[in-house]
PDB file of C-alpha atoms in Angstrom:
ATOM      1  CA  ASN R   1       0.980   6.825  21.096  1.00  0.00           C
ATOM      2  CA  PHE R   2       4.196   6.507  19.066  1.00  0.00           C
ATOM      3  CA  THR R   3       5.503  10.018  19.676  1.00  0.00           C
ATOM      4  CA  ASP R   4       7.549   8.788  22.644  1.00  0.00           C
ATOM      5  CA  TYR R   5       9.425   6.330  20.415  1.00  0.00           C
ATOM      6  CA  TYR R   6      10.619   8.734  17.733  1.00  0.00           C
ATOM      7  CA  LYS R   7      13.886   9.681  19.371  1.00  0.00           C
ATOM      8  CA  ASN R   8      14.920   6.021  19.109  1.00  0.00           C
ATOM      9  CA  HIS R   9      13.180   5.203  15.854  1.00  0.00           C
ATOM     10  CA  LYS R  10      15.483   3.316  13.514  1.00  0.00           C
ATOM     11  CA  TYR R  11      14.921   5.783  10.664  1.00  0.00           C
ATOM     12  CA  SER R  12      15.250   8.984  12.655  1.00  0.00           C
ATOM     13  CA  GLU R  13      18.759   9.896  11.481  1.00  0.00           C
ATOM     14  CA  HIS R  14      18.807   8.380   7.990  1.00  0.00           C
ATOM     15  CA  LYS R  15      19.852  10.584   5.110  1.00  0.00           C
ATOM     16  CA  VAL R  16      17.024  11.294   2.693  1.00  0.00           C
ATOM     17  CA  ASP R  17      17.514   9.471  -0.636  1.00  0.00           C
ATOM     18  CA  TYR R  18      15.752  11.811  -3.074  1.00  0.00           C
ATOM     19  CA  LYS R  19      17.065  10.150  -6.235  1.00  0.00           C
ATOM     20  CA  GLY R  20      16.268   6.604  -5.161  1.00  0.00           C
ATOM     21  CA  SER R  21      12.814   7.584  -3.941  1.00  0.00           C
ATOM     22  CA  TYR R  22      12.052   9.433  -7.173  1.00  0.00           C
ATOM     23  CA  VAL R  23      12.911   6.307  -9.181  1.00  0.00           C
ATOM     24  CA  PHE R  24      10.733   4.188  -6.877  1.00  0.00           C
ATOM     25  CA  TYR R  25       7.680   6.463  -7.185  1.00  0.00           C
ATOM     26  CA  ASP R  26       8.161   6.913 -10.915  1.00  0.00           C
ATOM     27  CA  LYS R  27       8.385   3.167 -11.477  1.00  0.00           C
ATOM     28  CA  ASN R  28       5.436   2.181  -9.310  1.00  0.00           C
ATOM     29  CA  PHE R  29       3.011   5.105  -9.172  1.00  0.00           C
ATOM     30  CA  TRP R  30       3.525   7.315 -12.234  1.00  0.00           C
ATOM     31  CA  ASN R  31       0.991   5.519 -14.434  1.00  0.00           C
ATOM     32  CA  ALA R  32      -1.616   5.812 -11.674  1.00  0.00           C
ATOM     33  CA  ILE R  33      -1.301   9.588 -11.250  1.00  0.00           C
ATOM     34  CA  LYS R  34       0.007  10.899 -14.592  1.00  0.00           C
ATOM     35  CA  ASP R  35      -3.420  11.982 -15.851  1.00  0.00           C
ATOM     36  CA  TYR R  36      -4.395  13.948 -12.762  1.00  0.00           C
ATOM     37  CA  ASP R  37      -4.815  17.713 -12.921  1.00  0.00           C
ATOM     38  CA  LYS R  38      -1.574  18.966 -11.364  1.00  0.00           C
ATOM     39  CA  LYS R  39      -3.046  22.347 -10.532  1.00  0.00           C
ATOM     40  CA  ASN R  40      -6.298  21.298  -8.866  1.00  0.00           C
ATOM     41  CA  SER R  41      -5.801  17.745  -7.578  1.00  0.00           C
ATOM     42  CA  LEU R  42      -5.506  17.465  -3.796  1.00  0.00           C
ATOM     43  CA  ILE R  43      -2.914  14.989  -2.464  1.00  0.00           C
ATOM     44  CA  LEU R  44      -2.758  13.649   1.092  1.00  0.00           C
ATOM     45  CA  GLU R  45       0.189  11.715   2.527  1.00  0.00           C
ATOM     46  CA  ILE R  46      -0.288  10.031   5.892  1.00  0.00           C
ATOM     47  CA  GLY R  47       2.639   9.463   8.205  1.00  0.00           C
ATOM     48  CA  SER R  48       5.927   8.990   6.398  1.00  0.00           C
ATOM     49  CA  TRP R  49       9.249   9.461   8.134  1.00  0.00           C
ATOM     50  CA  GLN R  50      10.724  11.167   5.067  1.00  0.00           C
ATOM     51  CA  TRP R  51       9.388  13.871   2.780  1.00  0.00           C
ATOM     52  CA  THR R  52      10.400  12.163  -0.456  1.00  0.00           C
ATOM     53  CA  PHE R  53       6.859  12.020  -1.880  1.00  0.00           C
ATOM     54  CA  ALA R  54       6.560  15.758  -1.323  1.00  0.00           C
ATOM     55  CA  TYR R  55       9.768  16.123  -3.337  1.00  0.00           C
ATOM     56  CA  TYR R  56       8.343  13.879  -6.069  1.00  0.00           C
ATOM     57  CA  CYS R  57       5.061  15.845  -6.207  1.00  0.00           C
ATOM     58  CA  LYS R  58       6.946  19.125  -6.350  1.00  0.00           C
ATOM     59  CA  GLU R  59       9.092  17.870  -9.230  1.00  0.00           C
ATOM     60  CA  LEU R  60       5.898  16.912 -11.083  1.00  0.00           C
ATOM     61  CA  TRP R  61       4.416  20.381 -10.404  1.00  0.00           C
ATOM     62  CA  PHE R  62       1.521  19.246  -8.237  1.00  0.00           C
ATOM     63  CA  LYS R  63       0.277  22.319  -6.384  1.00  0.00           C
ATOM     64  CA  ASN R  64      -1.818  20.945  -3.524  1.00  0.00           C
ATOM     65  CA  TYR R  65      -0.188  18.577  -1.061  1.00  0.00           C
ATOM     66  CA  ILE R  66      -1.014  17.880   2.606  1.00  0.00           C
ATOM     67  CA  TRP R  67       1.025  15.679   4.927  1.00  0.00           C
ATOM     68  CA  PHE R  68       0.231  14.362   8.419  1.00  0.00           C
ATOM     69  CA  ASP R  69       2.906  12.945  10.720  1.00  0.00           C
ATOM     70  CA  LEU R  70       3.414  12.386  14.449  1.00  0.00           C
ATOM     71  CA  ASP R  71       6.931  13.822  14.575  1.00  0.00           C
ATOM     72  CA  PRO R  72       6.846  17.639  15.038  1.00  0.00           C
ATOM     73  CA  VAL R  73      10.584  17.940  14.347  1.00  0.00           C
ATOM     74  CA  ILE R  74      10.255  16.413  10.880  1.00  0.00           C
ATOM     75  CA  ILE R  75       7.140  18.495  10.243  1.00  0.00           C
ATOM     76  CA  ASN R  76       9.032  21.718  11.039  1.00  0.00           C
ATOM     77  CA  GLN R  77      12.020  20.731   8.897  1.00  0.00           C
ATOM     78  CA  THR R  78       9.797  19.813   5.981  1.00  0.00           C
ATOM     79  CA  GLN R  79       7.673  22.946   6.182  1.00  0.00           C
ATOM     80  CA  LYS R  80      10.792  25.085   5.793  1.00  0.00           C
ATOM     81  CA  GLN R  81      11.815  23.185   2.677  1.00  0.00           C
ATOM     82  CA  TYR R  82       8.386  23.056   0.990  1.00  0.00           C
ATOM     83  CA  LYS R  83       6.699  26.329   1.868  1.00  0.00           C
ATOM     84  CA  ASP R  84       3.894  25.880  -0.672  1.00  0.00           C
ATOM     85  CA  TYR R  85       2.760  22.589   0.866  1.00  0.00           C
ATOM     86  CA  CYS R  86       0.901  21.983   4.151  1.00  0.00           C
ATOM     87  CA  PHE R  87       2.302  19.794   6.938  1.00  0.00           C
ATOM     88  CA  TYR R  88       0.449  18.958  10.145  1.00  0.00           C
ATOM     89  CA  ASN R  89       1.245  17.311  13.462  1.00  0.00           C
ATOM     90  CA  LEU R  90      -2.422  16.428  14.119  1.00  0.00           C
ATOM     91  CA  ASP R  91      -4.687  13.410  14.564  1.00  0.00           C
ATOM     92  CA  VAL R  92      -5.310  12.162  11.033  1.00  0.00           C
ATOM     93  CA  PHE R  93      -8.291  10.075  12.167  1.00  0.00           C
ATOM     94  CA  ASP R  94     -10.171  13.208  13.228  1.00  0.00           C
ATOM     95  CA  HIS R  95      -9.180  14.977  10.040  1.00  0.00           C
ATOM     96  CA  LEU R  96     -10.423  12.203   7.764  1.00  0.00           C
ATOM     97  CA  GLN R  97     -13.723  11.973   9.611  1.00  0.00           C
ATOM     98  CA  LYS R  98     -14.327  15.668   8.907  1.00  0.00           C
ATOM     99  CA  ASN R  99     -13.136  15.638   5.271  1.00  0.00           C
ATOM    100  CA  LYS R 100     -15.152  13.125   3.273  1.00  0.00           C
ATOM    101  CA  ASN R 101     -14.883  12.923  -0.528  1.00  0.00           C
ATOM    102  CA  LYS R 102     -12.079  15.486  -0.473  1.00  0.00           C
ATOM    103  CA  TYR R 103      -8.863  13.912  -1.773  1.00  0.00           C
ATOM    104  CA  ASP R 104      -7.856  12.885  -5.293  1.00  0.00           C
ATOM    105  CA  ILE R 105      -4.735  10.952  -4.257  1.00  0.00           C
ATOM    106  CA  ILE R 106      -3.817   9.467  -0.868  1.00  0.00           C
ATOM    107  CA  LEU R 107      -0.360   7.980  -0.280  1.00  0.00           C
ATOM    108  CA  ILE R 108       0.661   5.811   2.660  1.00  0.00           C
ATOM    109  CA  SER R 109       4.201   4.429   2.675  1.00  0.00           C
ATOM    110  CA  HIS R 110       5.271   1.944   5.369  1.00  0.00           C
ATOM    111  CA  VAL R 111       2.736   3.083   7.938  1.00  0.00           C
ATOM    112  CA  PHE R 112       0.245   0.253   8.402  1.00  0.00           C
ATOM    113  CA  GLU R 113       2.788  -1.995  10.076  1.00  0.00           C
ATOM    114  CA  HIS R 114       2.655   0.471  12.977  1.00  0.00           C
ATOM    115  CA  PHE R 115      -1.098  -0.048  13.533  1.00  0.00           C
ATOM    116  CA  SER R 116      -3.099  -2.729  15.282  1.00  0.00           C
ATOM    117  CA  LEU R 117      -5.718  -4.566  13.248  1.00  0.00           C
ATOM    118  CA  ASP R 118      -8.597  -2.493  14.685  1.00  0.00           C
ATOM    119  CA  GLU R 119      -6.766   0.753  13.898  1.00  0.00           C
ATOM    120  CA  TRP R 120      -5.978  -0.551  10.412  1.00  0.00           C
ATOM    121  CA  ILE R 121      -9.635  -1.291   9.642  1.00  0.00           C
ATOM    122  CA  LYS R 122     -10.729   2.089  10.991  1.00  0.00           C
ATOM    123  CA  LEU R 123      -8.133   3.978   8.942  1.00  0.00           C
ATOM    124  CA  ALA R 124      -8.846   2.023   5.737  1.00  0.00           C
ATOM    125  CA  SER R 125     -12.547   2.825   6.147  1.00  0.00           C
ATOM    126  CA  LEU R 126     -11.828   6.532   6.662  1.00  0.00           C
ATOM    127  CA  ILE R 127      -9.549   6.578   3.617  1.00  0.00           C
ATOM    128  CA  PHE R 128     -12.351   5.120   1.519  1.00  0.00           C
ATOM    129  CA  GLN R 129     -14.706   7.859   2.704  1.00  0.00           C
ATOM    130  CA  SER R 130     -12.121  10.603   2.174  1.00  0.00           C
ATOM    131  CA  LEU R 131     -11.334   9.719  -1.438  1.00  0.00           C
ATOM    132  CA  LYS R 132     -13.341  11.302  -4.196  1.00  0.00           C
ATOM    133  CA  LYS R 133     -15.237   8.953  -6.469  1.00  0.00           C
ATOM    134  CA  TRP R 134     -12.915   7.017  -8.821  1.00  0.00           C
ATOM    135  CA  TRP R 135      -9.738   8.402  -7.287  1.00  0.00           C
ATOM    136  CA  VAL R 136      -6.737   6.526  -6.024  1.00  0.00           C
ATOM    137  CA  TRP R 137      -4.983   5.335  -2.863  1.00  0.00           C
ATOM    138  CA  LEU R 138      -1.284   4.451  -3.254  1.00  0.00           C
ATOM    139  CA  ASN R 139       0.148   2.148  -0.606  1.00  0.00           C
ATOM    140  CA  SER R 140       3.542   0.609   0.133  1.00  0.00           C
ATOM    141  CA  MET R 141       4.255  -1.657   3.086  1.00  0.00           C
ATOM    142  CA  PRO R 142       6.409  -4.628   4.167  1.00  0.00           C
ATOM    143  CA  ASN R 143       5.540  -7.957   2.581  1.00  0.00           C
ATOM    144  CA  ALA R 144       4.961 -10.797   5.060  1.00  0.00           C
ATOM    145  CA  SER R 145       5.462 -13.283   2.191  1.00  0.00           C
ATOM    146  CA  ALA R 146       9.077 -12.222   1.666  1.00  0.00           C
ATOM    147  CA  PRO R 147      11.503 -14.922   2.848  1.00  0.00           C
ATOM    148  CA  TYR R 148      13.923 -13.786   5.569  1.00  0.00           C
ATOM    149  CA  GLN R 149      12.960 -10.134   5.136  1.00  0.00           C
ATOM    150  CA  SER R 150       9.519 -10.559   6.734  1.00  0.00           C
ATOM    151  CA  TRP R 151      10.610 -11.501  10.255  1.00  0.00           C
ATOM    152  CA  TYR R 152      13.391  -8.899  10.170  1.00  0.00           C
ATOM    153  CA  THR R 153      10.960  -6.169   9.132  1.00  0.00           C
ATOM    154  CA  ARG R 154       8.457  -7.211  11.792  1.00  0.00           C
ATOM    155  CA  TYR R 155      10.863  -7.258  14.738  1.00  0.00           C
ATOM    156  CA  ASN R 156      13.610  -4.806  13.812  1.00  0.00           C
ATOM    157  CA  ASP R 157      11.514  -1.781  14.749  1.00  0.00           C
ATOM    158  CA  ILE R 158       9.942  -1.365  18.188  1.00  0.00           C
ATOM    159  CA  THR R 159       6.919   0.431  16.700  1.00  0.00           C
ATOM    160  CA  HIS R 160       5.956  -2.374  14.284  1.00  0.00           C
ATOM    161  CA  LYS R 161       2.862  -4.331  15.346  1.00  0.00           C
ATOM    162  CA  ILE R 162       1.921  -6.522  12.384  1.00  0.00           C
ATOM    163  CA  ILE R 163       2.778  -7.001   8.701  1.00  0.00           C
ATOM    164  CA  TYR R 164       0.591  -8.359   5.906  1.00  0.00           C
ATOM    165  CA  THR R 165       0.616 -10.411   2.749  1.00  0.00           C
ATOM    166  CA  ASP R 166      -1.232  -9.213  -0.337  1.00  0.00           C
ATOM    167  CA  ASN R 167      -4.024 -11.652   0.585  1.00  0.00           C
ATOM    168  CA  SER R 168      -4.498 -10.450   4.172  1.00  0.00           C
ATOM    169  CA  PHE R 169      -4.285  -6.842   2.940  1.00  0.00           C
ATOM    170  CA  ASN R 170      -7.099  -7.605   0.481  1.00  0.00           C
ATOM    171  CA  GLN R 171      -9.234  -9.051   3.279  1.00  0.00           C
ATOM    172  CA  ILE R 172      -9.184  -5.740   5.109  1.00  0.00           C
ATOM    173  CA  LEU R 173      -9.734  -3.689   1.965  1.00  0.00           C
ATOM    174  CA  LEU R 174     -12.745  -5.758   0.999  1.00  0.00           C
ATOM    175  CA  SER R 175     -14.191  -5.367   4.497  1.00  0.00           C
ATOM    176  CA  THR R 176     -14.126  -1.580   4.083  1.00  0.00           C
ATOM    177  CA  TRP R 177     -16.081  -1.230   0.819  1.00  0.00           C
ATOM    178  CA  PHE R 178     -13.195  -1.299  -1.652  1.00  0.00           C
ATOM    179  CA  ASN R 179     -13.864  -3.281  -4.840  1.00  0.00           C
ATOM    180  CA  LYS R 180     -11.556  -6.225  -5.602  1.00  0.00           C
ATOM    181  CA  ARG R 181     -11.585  -5.379  -9.320  1.00  0.00           C
ATOM    182  CA  LEU R 182     -10.061  -1.968  -8.507  1.00  0.00           C
ATOM    183  CA  ILE R 183      -7.178  -3.287  -6.391  1.00  0.00           C
ATOM    184  CA  VAL R 184      -3.804  -3.899  -8.076  1.00  0.00           C
ATOM    185  CA  HIS R 185      -0.708  -5.131  -6.238  1.00  0.00           C
ATOM    186  CA  LYS R 186       2.656  -4.606  -7.927  1.00  0.00           C
ATOM    187  CA  ASN R 187       6.003  -6.180  -7.071  1.00  0.00           C
ATOM    188  CA  GLU R 188       4.344  -8.978  -5.105  1.00  0.00           C
ATOM    189  CA  TYR R 189       7.002 -11.317  -6.418  1.00  0.00           C
ATOM    190  CA  ILE R 190       9.821 -11.466  -8.952  1.00  0.00           C
ATOM    191  CA  TRP R 191      11.160 -14.316 -11.057  1.00  0.00           C
ATOM    192  CA  TYR R 192      14.861 -15.053 -10.786  1.00  0.00           C
ATOM    193  CA  GLY R 193      17.179 -16.239 -13.526  1.00  0.00           C
ATOM    194  CA  PHE R 194      19.491 -19.223 -13.177  1.00  0.00           C
ATOM    195  CA  PHE R 195      22.387 -17.296 -11.639  1.00  0.00           C
ATOM    196  CA  LYS R 196      20.347 -15.538  -8.965  1.00  0.00           C
ATOM    197  CA  ARG R 197      18.432 -18.711  -8.110  1.00  0.00           C
ATOM    198  CA  THR R 198      21.726 -20.560  -7.675  1.00  0.00           C
ATOM    199  CA  ILE R 199      23.147 -17.859  -5.413  1.00  0.00           C
ATOM    200  CA  PHE R 200      19.945 -17.858  -3.384  1.00  0.00           C
ATOM    201  CA  ILE R 201      20.075 -21.638  -2.931  1.00  0.00           C
ATOM    202  CA  ILE R 202      23.741 -21.592  -1.881  1.00  0.00           C
ATOM    203  CA  TRP R 203      23.020 -18.822   0.597  1.00  0.00           C
ATOM    204  CA  SER R 204      20.017 -20.755   1.921  1.00  0.00           C
ATOM    205  CA  LEU R 205      22.062 -23.917   2.358  1.00  0.00           C
ATOM    206  CA  PHE R 206      24.698 -21.949   4.192  1.00  0.00           C
ATOM    207  CA  ASN R 207      22.000 -20.835   6.619  1.00  0.00           C
ATOM    208  CA  LYS R 208      20.677 -24.414   6.894  1.00  0.00           C
ATOM    209  CA  ILE R 209      17.212 -23.526   5.625  1.00  0.00           C
ATOM    210  CA  ILE R 210      16.114 -26.802   4.077  1.00  0.00           C
ATOM    211  CA  TRP R 211      12.848 -25.719   2.481  1.00  0.00           C
ATOM    212  CA  ALA R 212      14.621 -23.078   0.401  1.00  0.00           C
ATOM    213  CA  SER R 213      17.400 -25.389  -0.787  1.00  0.00           C
ATOM    214  CA  VAL R 214      15.360 -27.270  -3.372  1.00  0.00           C
ATOM    215  CA  TRP R 215      15.429 -26.287  -7.039  1.00  0.00           C
ATOM    216  CA  TYR R 216      11.700 -25.732  -7.290  1.00  0.00           C
ATOM    217  CA  LEU R 217      11.382 -22.033  -6.448  1.00  0.00           C
ATOM    218  CA  PRO R 218       8.460 -20.729  -8.545  1.00  0.00           C
ATOM    219  CA  LYS R 219       8.655 -17.220  -7.159  1.00  0.00           C
ATOM    220  CA  ILE R 220      10.553 -15.153  -4.605  1.00  0.00           C
ATOM    221  CA  TYR R 221       8.548 -12.406  -2.950  1.00  0.00           C
ATOM    222  CA  THR R 222       9.890  -8.873  -2.804  1.00  0.00           C
ATOM    223  CA  SER R 223      10.307  -7.042   0.491  1.00  0.00           C
ATOM    224  CA  SER R 224       7.386  -4.648  -0.111  1.00  0.00           C
ATOM    225  CA  ILE R 225       3.825  -4.806  -1.346  1.00  0.00           C
ATOM    226  CA  ILE R 226       3.106  -1.932  -3.738  1.00  0.00           C
ATOM    227  CA  SER R 227      -0.630  -1.332  -4.117  1.00  0.00           C
ATOM    228  CA  ILE R 228      -2.781   0.904  -6.294  1.00  0.00           C
ATOM    229  CA  ILE R 229      -6.331   0.978  -4.969  1.00  0.00           C
ATOM    230  CA  LYS R 230      -9.147   2.898  -6.643  1.00  0.00           C
ATOM    231  CA  LYS R 231     -12.514   3.886  -5.270  1.00  0.00           C
TER     232      LYS R 231
END
């Protein structure tokens, strides 16, 4: 039960970055949702500490949005700001079990690192059942393949249990009926030019990390895995 941790959660007092979040969603998820019926599509967001996706959906004129979170304070604040949307401080597992084939779009942003493996598999299975046929699950989470960032992400927050690579994420998805051909990971890695590679190597040498000091760096993983998963 994470509700007891929220008063000390590292994000609890951060200022909401609407502009930055809008750019992030537009860059990574727009092509996946642009053709959806904005009047009739039903969107579910599960457990985000900010309400930036609600802001993004409102700007795009989506009418039907539901959000579940454990923090009642954030729920109350958000409900006042977005009166046309629905926000709940309820058990999302129970809700998904009772609402199969209901949602057109499900978003989860930086949530799975807070779950154990058993909880992860259970939730992924319920998400599969809750999505309508051929509709989409959008997911963003820390990338365990990212150098330096991975251990910091794992241990900097008391509520984090485990983080994944794109490969370990796929293993769970494929164990819960998702089709590999319908899973796309974006921003798994980025290629650096000469200048950035040089700076990275100098910084690595400064920190005495030998394996990163060689010139052969085929790819540097980004801090997050961005996934578009269709049913």
